[in-house]
mmCIF file of C-alpha atoms and ligand atoms in Angstrom:
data_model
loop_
_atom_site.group_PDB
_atom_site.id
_atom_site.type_symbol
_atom_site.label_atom_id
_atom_site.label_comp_id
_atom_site.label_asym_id
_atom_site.label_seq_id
_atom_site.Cartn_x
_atom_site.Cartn_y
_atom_site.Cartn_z
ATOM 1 C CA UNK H 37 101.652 67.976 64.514
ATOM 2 C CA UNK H 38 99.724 71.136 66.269
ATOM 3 C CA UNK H 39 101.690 73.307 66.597
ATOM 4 C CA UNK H 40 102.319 76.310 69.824
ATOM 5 C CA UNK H 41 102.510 79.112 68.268
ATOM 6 C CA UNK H 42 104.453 81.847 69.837
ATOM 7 C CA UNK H 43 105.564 84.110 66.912
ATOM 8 C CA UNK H 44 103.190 86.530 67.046
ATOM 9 C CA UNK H 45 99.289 87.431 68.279
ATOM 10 C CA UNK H 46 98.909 87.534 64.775
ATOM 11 C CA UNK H 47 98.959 84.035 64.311
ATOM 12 C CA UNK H 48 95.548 83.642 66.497
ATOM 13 C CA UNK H 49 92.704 81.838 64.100
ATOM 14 C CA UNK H 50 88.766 83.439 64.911
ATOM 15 C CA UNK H 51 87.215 81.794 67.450
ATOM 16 C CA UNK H 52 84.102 79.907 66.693
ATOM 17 C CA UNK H 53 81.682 82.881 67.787
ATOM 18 C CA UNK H 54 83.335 85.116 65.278
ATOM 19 C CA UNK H 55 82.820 82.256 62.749
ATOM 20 C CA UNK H 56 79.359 82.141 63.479
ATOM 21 C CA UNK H 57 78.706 86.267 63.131
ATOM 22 C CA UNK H 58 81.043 85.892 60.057
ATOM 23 C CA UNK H 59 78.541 83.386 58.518
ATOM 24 C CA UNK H 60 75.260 85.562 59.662
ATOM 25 C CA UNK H 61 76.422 89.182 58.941
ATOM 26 C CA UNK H 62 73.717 91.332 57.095
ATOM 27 C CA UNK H 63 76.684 92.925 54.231
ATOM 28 C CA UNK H 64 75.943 95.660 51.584
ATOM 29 C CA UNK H 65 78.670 97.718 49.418
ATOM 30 C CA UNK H 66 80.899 99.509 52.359
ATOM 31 C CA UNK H 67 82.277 101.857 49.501
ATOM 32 C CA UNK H 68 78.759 103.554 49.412
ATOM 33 C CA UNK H 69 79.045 103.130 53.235
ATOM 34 C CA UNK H 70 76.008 100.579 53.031
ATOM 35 C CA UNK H 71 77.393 97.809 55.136
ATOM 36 C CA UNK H 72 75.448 97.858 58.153
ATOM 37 C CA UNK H 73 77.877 95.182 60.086
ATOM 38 C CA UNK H 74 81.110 97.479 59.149
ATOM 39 C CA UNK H 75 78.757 100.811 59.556
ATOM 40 C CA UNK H 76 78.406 98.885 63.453
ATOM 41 C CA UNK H 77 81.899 98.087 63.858
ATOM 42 C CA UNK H 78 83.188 102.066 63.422
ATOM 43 C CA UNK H 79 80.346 103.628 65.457
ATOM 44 C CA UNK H 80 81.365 100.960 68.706
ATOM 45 C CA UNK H 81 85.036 101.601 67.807
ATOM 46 C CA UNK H 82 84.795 104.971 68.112
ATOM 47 C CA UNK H 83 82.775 104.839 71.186
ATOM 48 C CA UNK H 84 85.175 102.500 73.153
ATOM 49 C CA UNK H 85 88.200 105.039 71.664
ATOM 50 C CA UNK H 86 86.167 108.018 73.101
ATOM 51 C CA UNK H 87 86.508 109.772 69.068
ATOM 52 C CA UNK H 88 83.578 111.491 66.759
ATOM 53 C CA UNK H 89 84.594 108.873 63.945
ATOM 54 C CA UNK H 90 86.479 105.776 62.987
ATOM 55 C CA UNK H 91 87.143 103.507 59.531
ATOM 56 C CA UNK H 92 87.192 100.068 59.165
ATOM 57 C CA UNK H 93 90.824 99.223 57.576
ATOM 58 C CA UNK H 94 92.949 96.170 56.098
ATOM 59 C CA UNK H 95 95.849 96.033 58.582
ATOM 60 C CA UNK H 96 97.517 97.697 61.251
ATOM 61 C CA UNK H 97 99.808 99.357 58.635
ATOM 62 C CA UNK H 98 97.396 100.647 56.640
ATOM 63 C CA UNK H 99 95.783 102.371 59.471
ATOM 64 C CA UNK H 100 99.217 104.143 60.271
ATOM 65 C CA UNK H 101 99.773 105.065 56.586
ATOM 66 C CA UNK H 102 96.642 106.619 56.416
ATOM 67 C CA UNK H 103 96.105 108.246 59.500
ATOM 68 C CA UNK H 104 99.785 110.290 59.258
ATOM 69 C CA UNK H 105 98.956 110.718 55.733
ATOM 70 C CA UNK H 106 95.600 112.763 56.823
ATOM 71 C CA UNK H 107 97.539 114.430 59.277
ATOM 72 C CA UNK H 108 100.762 114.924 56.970
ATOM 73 C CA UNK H 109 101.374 116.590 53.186
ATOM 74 C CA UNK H 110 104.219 116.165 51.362
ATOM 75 C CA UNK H 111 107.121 117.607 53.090
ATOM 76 C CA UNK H 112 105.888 117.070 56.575
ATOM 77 C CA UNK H 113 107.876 115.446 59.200
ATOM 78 C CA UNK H 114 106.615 113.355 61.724
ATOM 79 C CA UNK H 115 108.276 112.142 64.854
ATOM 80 C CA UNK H 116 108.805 108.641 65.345
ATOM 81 C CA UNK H 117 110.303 106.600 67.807
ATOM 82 C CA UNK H 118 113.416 104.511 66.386
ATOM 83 C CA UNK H 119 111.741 101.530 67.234
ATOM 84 C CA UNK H 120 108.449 102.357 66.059
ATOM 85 C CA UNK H 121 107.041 99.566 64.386
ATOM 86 C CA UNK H 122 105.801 103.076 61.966
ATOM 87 C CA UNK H 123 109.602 103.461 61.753
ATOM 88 C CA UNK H 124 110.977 99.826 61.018
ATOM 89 C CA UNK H 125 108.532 97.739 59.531
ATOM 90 C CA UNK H 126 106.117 99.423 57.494
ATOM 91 C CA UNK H 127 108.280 99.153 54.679
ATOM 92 C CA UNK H 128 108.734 103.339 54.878
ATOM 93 C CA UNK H 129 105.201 103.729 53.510
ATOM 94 C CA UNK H 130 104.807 107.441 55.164
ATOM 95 C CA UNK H 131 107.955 108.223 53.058
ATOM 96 C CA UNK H 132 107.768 106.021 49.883
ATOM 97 C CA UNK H 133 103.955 107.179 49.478
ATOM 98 C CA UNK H 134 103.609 109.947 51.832
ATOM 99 C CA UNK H 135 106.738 112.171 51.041
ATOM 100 C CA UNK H 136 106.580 112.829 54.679
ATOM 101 C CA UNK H 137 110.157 112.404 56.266
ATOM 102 C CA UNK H 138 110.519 111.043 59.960
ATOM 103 C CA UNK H 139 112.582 112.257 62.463
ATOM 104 C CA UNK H 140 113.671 109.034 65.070
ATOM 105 C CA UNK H 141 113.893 109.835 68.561
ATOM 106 C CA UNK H 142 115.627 107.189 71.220
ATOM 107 C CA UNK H 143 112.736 105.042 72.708
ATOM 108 C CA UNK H 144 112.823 104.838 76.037
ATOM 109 C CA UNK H 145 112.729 101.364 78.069
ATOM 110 C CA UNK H 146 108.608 101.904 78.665
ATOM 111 C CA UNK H 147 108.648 102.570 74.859
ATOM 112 C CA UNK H 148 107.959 106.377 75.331
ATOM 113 C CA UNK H 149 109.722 109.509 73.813
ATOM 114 C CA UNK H 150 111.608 112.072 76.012
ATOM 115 C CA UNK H 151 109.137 115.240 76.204
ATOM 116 C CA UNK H 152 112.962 117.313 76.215
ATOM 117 C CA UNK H 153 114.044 115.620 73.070
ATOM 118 C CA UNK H 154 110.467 116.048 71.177
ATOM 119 C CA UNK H 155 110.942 119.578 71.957
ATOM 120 C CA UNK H 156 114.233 119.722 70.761
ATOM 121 C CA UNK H 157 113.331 118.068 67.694
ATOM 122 C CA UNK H 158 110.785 120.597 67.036
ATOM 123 C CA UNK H 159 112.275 122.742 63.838
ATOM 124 C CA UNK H 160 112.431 126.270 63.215
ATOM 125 C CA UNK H 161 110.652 128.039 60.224
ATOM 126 C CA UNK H 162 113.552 127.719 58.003
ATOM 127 C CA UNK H 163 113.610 127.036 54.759
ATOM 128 C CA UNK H 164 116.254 124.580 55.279
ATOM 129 C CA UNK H 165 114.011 122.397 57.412
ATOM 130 C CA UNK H 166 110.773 120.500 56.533
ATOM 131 C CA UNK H 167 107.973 121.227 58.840
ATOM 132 C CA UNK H 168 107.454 119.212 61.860
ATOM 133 C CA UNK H 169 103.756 118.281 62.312
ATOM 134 C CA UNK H 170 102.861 115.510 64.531
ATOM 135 C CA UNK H 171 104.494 112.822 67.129
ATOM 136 C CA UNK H 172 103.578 108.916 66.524
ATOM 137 C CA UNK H 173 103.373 106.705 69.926
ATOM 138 C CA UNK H 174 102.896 103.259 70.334
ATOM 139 C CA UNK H 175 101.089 101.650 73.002
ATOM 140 C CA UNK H 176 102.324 98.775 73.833
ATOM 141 C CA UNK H 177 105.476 99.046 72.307
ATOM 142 C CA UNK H 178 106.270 96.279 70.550
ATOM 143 C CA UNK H 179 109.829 96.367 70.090
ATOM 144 C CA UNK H 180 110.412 97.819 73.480
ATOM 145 C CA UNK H 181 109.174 94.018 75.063
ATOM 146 C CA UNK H 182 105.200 94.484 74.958
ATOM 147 C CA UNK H 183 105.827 97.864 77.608
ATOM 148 C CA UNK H 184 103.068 100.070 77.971
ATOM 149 C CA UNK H 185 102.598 103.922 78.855
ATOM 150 C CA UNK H 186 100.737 105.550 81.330
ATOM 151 C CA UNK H 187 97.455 107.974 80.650
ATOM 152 C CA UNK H 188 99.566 110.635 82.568
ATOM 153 C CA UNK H 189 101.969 110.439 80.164
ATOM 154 C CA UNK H 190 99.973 110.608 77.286
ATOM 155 C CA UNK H 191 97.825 113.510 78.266
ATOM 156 C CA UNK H 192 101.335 114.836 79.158
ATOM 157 C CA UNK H 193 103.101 114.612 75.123
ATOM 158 C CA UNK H 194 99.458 115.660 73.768
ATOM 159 C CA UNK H 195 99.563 119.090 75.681
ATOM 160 C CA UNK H 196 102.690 119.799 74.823
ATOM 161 C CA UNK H 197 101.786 118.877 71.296
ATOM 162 C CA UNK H 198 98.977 120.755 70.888
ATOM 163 C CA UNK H 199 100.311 124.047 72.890
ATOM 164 C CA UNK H 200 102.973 123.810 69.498
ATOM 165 C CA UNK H 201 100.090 123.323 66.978
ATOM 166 C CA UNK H 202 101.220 119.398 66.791
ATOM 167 C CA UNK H 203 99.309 116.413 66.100
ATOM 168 C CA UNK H 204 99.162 112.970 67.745
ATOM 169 C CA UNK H 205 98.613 109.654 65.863
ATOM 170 C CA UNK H 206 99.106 106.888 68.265
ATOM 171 C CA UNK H 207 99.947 103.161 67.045
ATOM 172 C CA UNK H 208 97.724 101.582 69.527
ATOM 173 C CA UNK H 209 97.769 98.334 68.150
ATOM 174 C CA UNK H 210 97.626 96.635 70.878
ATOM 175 C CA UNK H 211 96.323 99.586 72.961
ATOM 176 C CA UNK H 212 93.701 96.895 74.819
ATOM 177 C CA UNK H 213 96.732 95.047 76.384
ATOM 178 C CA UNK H 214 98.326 98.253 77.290
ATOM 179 C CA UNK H 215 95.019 99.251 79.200
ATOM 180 C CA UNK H 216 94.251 95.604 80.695
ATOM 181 C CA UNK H 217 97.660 95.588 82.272
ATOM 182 C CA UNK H 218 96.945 98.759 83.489
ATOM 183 C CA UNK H 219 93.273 98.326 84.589
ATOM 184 C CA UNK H 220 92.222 101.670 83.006
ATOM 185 C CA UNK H 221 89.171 102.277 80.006
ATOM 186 C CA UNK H 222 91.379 102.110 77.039
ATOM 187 C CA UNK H 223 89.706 105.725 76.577
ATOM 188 C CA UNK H 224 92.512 107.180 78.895
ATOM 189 C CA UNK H 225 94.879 106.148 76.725
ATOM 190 C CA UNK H 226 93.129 106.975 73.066
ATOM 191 C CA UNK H 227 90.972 109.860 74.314
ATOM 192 C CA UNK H 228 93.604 113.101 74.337
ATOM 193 C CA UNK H 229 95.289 111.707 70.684
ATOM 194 C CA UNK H 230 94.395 113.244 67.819
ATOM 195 C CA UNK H 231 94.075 109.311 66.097
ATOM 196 C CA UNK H 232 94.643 106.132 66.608
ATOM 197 C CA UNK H 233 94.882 102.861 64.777
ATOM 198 C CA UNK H 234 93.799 99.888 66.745
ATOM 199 C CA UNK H 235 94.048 96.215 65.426
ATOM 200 C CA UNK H 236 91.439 93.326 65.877
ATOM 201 C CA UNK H 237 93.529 90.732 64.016
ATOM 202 C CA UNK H 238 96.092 90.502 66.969
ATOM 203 C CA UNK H 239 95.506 89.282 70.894
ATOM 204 C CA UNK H 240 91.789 89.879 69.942
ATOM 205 C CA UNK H 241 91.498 86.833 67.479
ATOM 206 C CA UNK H 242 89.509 88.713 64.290
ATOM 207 C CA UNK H 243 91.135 87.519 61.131
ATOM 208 C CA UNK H 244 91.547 90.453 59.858
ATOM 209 C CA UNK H 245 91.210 94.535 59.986
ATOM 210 C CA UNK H 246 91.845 97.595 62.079
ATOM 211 C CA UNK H 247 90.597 100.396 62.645
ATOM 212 C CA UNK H 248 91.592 103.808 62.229
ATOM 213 C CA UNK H 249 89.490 106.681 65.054
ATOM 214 C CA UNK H 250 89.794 110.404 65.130
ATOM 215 C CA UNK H 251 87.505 113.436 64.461
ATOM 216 C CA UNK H 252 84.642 113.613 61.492
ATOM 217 C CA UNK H 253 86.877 115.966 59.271
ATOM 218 C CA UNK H 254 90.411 113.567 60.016
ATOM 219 C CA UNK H 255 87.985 110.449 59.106
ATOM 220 C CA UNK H 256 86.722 112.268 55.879
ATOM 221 C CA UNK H 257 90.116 112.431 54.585
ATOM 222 C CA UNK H 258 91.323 109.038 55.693
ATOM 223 C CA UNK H 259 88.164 107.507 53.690
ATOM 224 C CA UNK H 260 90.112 109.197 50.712
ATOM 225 C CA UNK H 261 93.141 108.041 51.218
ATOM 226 C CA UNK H 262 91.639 104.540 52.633
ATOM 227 C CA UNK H 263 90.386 104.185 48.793
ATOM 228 C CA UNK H 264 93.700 105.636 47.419
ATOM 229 C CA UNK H 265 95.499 102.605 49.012
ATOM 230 C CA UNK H 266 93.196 100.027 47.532
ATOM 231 C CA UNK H 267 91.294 99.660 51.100
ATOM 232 C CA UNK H 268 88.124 100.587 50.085
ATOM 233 C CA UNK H 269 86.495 97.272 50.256
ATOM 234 C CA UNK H 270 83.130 95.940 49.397
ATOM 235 C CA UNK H 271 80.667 93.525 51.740
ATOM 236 C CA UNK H 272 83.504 94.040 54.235
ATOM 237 C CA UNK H 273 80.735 93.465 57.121
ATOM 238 C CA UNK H 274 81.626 89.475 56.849
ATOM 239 C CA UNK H 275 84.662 90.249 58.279
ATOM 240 C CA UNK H 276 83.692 93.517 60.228
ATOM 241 C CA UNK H 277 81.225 90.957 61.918
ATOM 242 C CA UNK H 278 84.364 89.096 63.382
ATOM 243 C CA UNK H 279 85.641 92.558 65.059
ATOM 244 C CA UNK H 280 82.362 93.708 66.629
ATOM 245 C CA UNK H 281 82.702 89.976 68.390
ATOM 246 C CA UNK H 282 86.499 90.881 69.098
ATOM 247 C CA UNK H 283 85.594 94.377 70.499
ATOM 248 C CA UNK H 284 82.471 93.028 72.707
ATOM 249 C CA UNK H 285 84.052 89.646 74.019
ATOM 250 C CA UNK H 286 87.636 89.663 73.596
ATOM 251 C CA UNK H 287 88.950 92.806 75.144
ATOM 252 C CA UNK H 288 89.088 91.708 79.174
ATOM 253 C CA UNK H 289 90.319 88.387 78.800
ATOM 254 C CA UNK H 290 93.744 89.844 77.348
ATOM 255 C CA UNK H 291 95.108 89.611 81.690
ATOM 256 C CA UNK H 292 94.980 86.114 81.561
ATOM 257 C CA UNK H 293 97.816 86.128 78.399
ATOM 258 C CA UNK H 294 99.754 88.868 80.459
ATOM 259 C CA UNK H 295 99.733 86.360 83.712
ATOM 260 C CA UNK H 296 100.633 83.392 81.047
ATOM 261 C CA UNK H 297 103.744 85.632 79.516
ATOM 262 C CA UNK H 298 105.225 86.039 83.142
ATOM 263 C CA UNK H 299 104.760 82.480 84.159
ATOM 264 C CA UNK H 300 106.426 81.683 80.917
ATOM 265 C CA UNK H 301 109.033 83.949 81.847
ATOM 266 C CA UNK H 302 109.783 82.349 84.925
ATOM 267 C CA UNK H 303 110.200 78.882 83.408
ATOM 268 C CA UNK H 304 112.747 80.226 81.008
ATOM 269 C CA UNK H 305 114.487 82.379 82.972
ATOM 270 C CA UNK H 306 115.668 79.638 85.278
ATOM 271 C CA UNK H 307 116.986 77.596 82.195
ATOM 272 C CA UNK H 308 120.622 77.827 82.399
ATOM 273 C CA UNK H 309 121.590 79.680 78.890
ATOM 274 C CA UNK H 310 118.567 81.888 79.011
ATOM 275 C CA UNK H 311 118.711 85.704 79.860
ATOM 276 C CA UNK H 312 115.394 87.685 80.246
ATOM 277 C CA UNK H 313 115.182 90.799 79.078
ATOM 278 C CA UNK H 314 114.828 93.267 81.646
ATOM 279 C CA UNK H 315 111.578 94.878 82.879
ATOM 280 C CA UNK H 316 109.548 92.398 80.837
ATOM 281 C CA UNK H 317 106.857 91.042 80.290
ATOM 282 C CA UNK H 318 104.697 93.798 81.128
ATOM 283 C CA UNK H 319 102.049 92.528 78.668
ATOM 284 C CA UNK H 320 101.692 89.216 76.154
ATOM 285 C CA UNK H 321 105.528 89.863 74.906
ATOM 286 C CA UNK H 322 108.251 87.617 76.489
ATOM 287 C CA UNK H 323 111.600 88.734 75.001
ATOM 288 C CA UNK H 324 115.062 86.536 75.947
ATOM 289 C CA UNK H 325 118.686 86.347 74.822
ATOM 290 C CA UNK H 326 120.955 83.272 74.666
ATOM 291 C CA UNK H 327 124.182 83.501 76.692
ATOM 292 C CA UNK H 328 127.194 83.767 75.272
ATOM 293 C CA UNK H 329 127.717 79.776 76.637
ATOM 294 C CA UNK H 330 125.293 78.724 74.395
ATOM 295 C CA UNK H 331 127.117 77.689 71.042
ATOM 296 C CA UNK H 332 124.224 76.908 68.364
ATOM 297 C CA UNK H 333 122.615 80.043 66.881
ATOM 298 C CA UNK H 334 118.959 81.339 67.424
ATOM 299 C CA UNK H 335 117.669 79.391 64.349
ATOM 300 C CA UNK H 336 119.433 76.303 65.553
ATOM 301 C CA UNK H 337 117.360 76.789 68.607
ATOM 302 C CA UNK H 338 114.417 77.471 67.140
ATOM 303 C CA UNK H 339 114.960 74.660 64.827
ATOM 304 C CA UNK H 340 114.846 72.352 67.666
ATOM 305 C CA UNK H 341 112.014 73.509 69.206
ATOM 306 C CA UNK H 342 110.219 73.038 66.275
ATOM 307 C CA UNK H 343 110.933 69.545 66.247
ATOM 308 C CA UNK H 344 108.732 69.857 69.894
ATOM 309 C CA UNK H 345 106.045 71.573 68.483
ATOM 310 C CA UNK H 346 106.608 75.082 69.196
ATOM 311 C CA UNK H 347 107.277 77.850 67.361
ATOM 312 C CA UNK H 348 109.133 81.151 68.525
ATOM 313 C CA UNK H 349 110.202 84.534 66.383
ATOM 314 C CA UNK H 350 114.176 85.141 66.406
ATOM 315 C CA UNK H 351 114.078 89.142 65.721
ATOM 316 C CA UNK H 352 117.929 89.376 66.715
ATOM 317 C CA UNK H 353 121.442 87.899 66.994
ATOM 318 C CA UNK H 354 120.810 86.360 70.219
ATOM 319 C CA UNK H 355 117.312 87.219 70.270
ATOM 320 C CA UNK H 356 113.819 85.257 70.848
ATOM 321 C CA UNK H 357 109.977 87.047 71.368
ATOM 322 C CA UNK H 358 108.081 85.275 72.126
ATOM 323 C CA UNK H 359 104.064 86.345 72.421
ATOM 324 C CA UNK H 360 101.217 84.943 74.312
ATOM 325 C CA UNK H 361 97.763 84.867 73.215
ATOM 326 C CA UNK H 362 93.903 83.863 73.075
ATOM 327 C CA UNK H 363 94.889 79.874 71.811
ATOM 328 C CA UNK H 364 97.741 78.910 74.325
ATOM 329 C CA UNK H 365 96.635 77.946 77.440
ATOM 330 C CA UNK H 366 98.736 76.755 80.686
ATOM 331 C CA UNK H 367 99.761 73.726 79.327
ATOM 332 C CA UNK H 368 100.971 74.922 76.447
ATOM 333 C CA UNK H 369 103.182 77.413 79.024
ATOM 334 C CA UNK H 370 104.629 74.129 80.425
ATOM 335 C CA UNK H 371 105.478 72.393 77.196
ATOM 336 C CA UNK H 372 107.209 75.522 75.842
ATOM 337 C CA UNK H 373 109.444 76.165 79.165
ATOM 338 C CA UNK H 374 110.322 71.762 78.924
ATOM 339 C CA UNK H 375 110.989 72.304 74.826
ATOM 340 C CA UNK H 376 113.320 75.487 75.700
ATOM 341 C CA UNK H 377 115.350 73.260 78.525
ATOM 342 C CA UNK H 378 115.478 69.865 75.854
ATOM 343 C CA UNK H 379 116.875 72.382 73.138
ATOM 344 C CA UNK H 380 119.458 74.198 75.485
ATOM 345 C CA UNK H 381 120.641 71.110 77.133
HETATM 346 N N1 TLP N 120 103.325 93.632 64.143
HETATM 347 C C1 TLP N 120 103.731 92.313 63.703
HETATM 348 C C2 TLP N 120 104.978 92.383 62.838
HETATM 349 O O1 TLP N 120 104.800 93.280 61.803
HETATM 350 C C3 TLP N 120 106.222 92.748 63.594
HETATM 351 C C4 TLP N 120 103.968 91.442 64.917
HETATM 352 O O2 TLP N 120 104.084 90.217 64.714
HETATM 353 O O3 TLP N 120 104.019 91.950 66.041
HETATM 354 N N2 TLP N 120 101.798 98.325 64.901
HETATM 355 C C5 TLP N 120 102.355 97.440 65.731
HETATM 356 C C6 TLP N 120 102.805 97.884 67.064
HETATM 357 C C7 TLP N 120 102.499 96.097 65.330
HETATM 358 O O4 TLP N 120 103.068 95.245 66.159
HETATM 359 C C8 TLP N 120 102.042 95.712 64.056
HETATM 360 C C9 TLP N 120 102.233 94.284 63.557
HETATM 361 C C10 TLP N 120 101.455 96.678 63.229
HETATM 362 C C11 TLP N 120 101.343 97.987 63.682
HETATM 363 C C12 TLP N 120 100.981 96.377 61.842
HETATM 364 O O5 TLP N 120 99.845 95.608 61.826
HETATM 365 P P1 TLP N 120 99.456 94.729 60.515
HETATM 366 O O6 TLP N 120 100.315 93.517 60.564
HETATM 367 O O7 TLP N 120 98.011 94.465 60.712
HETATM 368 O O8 TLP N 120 99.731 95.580 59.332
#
């Protein structure tokens, strides 16, 4: 059986184009920084993130680990949002291999921090205290229902940031959606950070990689820590080759997913048993709860759908997300909404 697959935008295979570029890519050794096709990828990354500099990494998480860990010593703190995917599902690599501790703020519903509560958390020189040293966003927030933040705000938590000698690492792994749905040049939302990590292996279809962009001297001492990790990879460029075809084809098309997650939404939210979450989708992200009338549990549900052909992610006790993306198309909307209504019935 195919199968829909809504757990995630990292479910999305390479398209045959990026197939094709993976199969023709001129390679070298990208630890002695000969790979031509990765050496391409970093120079248009940066360019399209409006930064000096940017490295060609594994994952989304190892982007984040080593961007606060060029930003961070041991001892540091960093201020994190408590649902920061940073916070809760990067196995606590900033701590575990960092030593840098995080400090959780309350998310609000757009997936921002409260400039008044950064500034609270700010410590004192006390010996008592480790030192605060930079705020982590996320744009979109994931956890927060695929919400996005404004460039006003952004510029707004990087001034106050750097008035207090802060830095800013932003998660922006899906920072393409978050300026699609708000038909800006991503490089009003990346251009004030300090860094960002943004992923090609999600609604952009590259099988794998991210990239981490900042200044030369921050991308200096992520290459260190990039090979400290184990990320320092060799003829990388076949799959670099897939993310220069992600960054040059795949970027605008993301609106068309957004306009499939609310038409999705709409389906489901007139299924008796289904409650929307509120404010969403504002991107690829449709996030819904089961009434209390519904008896069977989330994996029940999901069990069933299966059985359709369609796969969703339960991430709570009543919880589905589910997340739109480069291979569902409108039909595929209308066969999920009819699988949702034959498994509530
Ligand atoms: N998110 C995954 C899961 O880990 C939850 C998903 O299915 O959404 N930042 C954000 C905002 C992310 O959503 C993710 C992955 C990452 C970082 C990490 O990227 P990878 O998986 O490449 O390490």
């Amino acid at each position: 059986m195919e199968f829909i697959d809504l757990r995630s935008d990292t479910v999305t295979q390479p398209t045959a184009a990026m197939r094709q570029a993976m199969a023709e890519a001129p390679v070298g050794d990208d630890v002695y920084g000969e790979d031509p096709t990765v050496n391409r990828l970093q120079e248009l990354a940066a360019q399209r993130m409006g930064k000096e500099a940017a490295l060609f990494v594994a994952s989304g998480t190892m982007g984040n680990l080593a961007g606060i860990l060029s930003h961070c010593q041991r001892g540091d703190e960093a201020i994190v949002g408590n649902k920061a995917h940073t916070f809760l599902f990067e196995a606590g690599g900033i701590s575990v291999l960092g030593g840098v501790h995080s400090c959780q703020l309350p998310n609000q519903p757009d997936g921002s921090l409260k400039i008044e509560e950064i500034e609270a958390a700010i410590r004192q020189d006390d010996p008592h205290d480790p030192i605060t040293r930079l705020i982590c966003l996320e744009n979109t927030h994931n956890r927060c229902g695929g919400t996005y933040q404004a460039p006003g705000y952004v510029q707004k938590v990087v001034a106050f940031a750097h008035a207090r000698g802060l830095f800013v690492h932003l998660d922006g792994a899906r920072i393409f959606n978050a300026a699609a749905a708000q038909q800006v040049d991503v490089k009003e939302l990346t251009g004030p950070v300090d860094s960002v990590t943004f992923c090609l292996s999600k609604g952009l279809c590259a099988p794998v990689g991210s990239v981490l962009c900042g200044s030369q001297e921050f991308i200096h001492k992520a290459l260190r820590l990039r090979k400290m990790l184990g990320g320092g990879m060799r003829q990388a460029g076949i799959l670099a080759a897939a993310g220069i075809v992600a960054l040059e084809t795949m970027t605008a098309r993301l609106v068309e997913d957004h306009a499939r997650a609310r038409n999705l939404a709409d389906g489901l939210k007139r299924i008796p048993g289904i409650i929307l979450d509120p404010g969403i989708p504002a991107t690829n992200m449709v996030f819904i709860e089961l009434t209390p009338a519904v008896k069977s549990s989330p994996q029940e549900v999901a069990d069933k759908l299966k059985q359709d052909g369609i796969l969703v992610g339960v991430v709570g006790p009543r919880h589905f997300r589910l997340v739109l993306h480069y291979w569902i198309d409108d039909p595929g909307v209308e066969k999920t909404i009819t699988a949702f209504r034959h498994a509530l019935k």
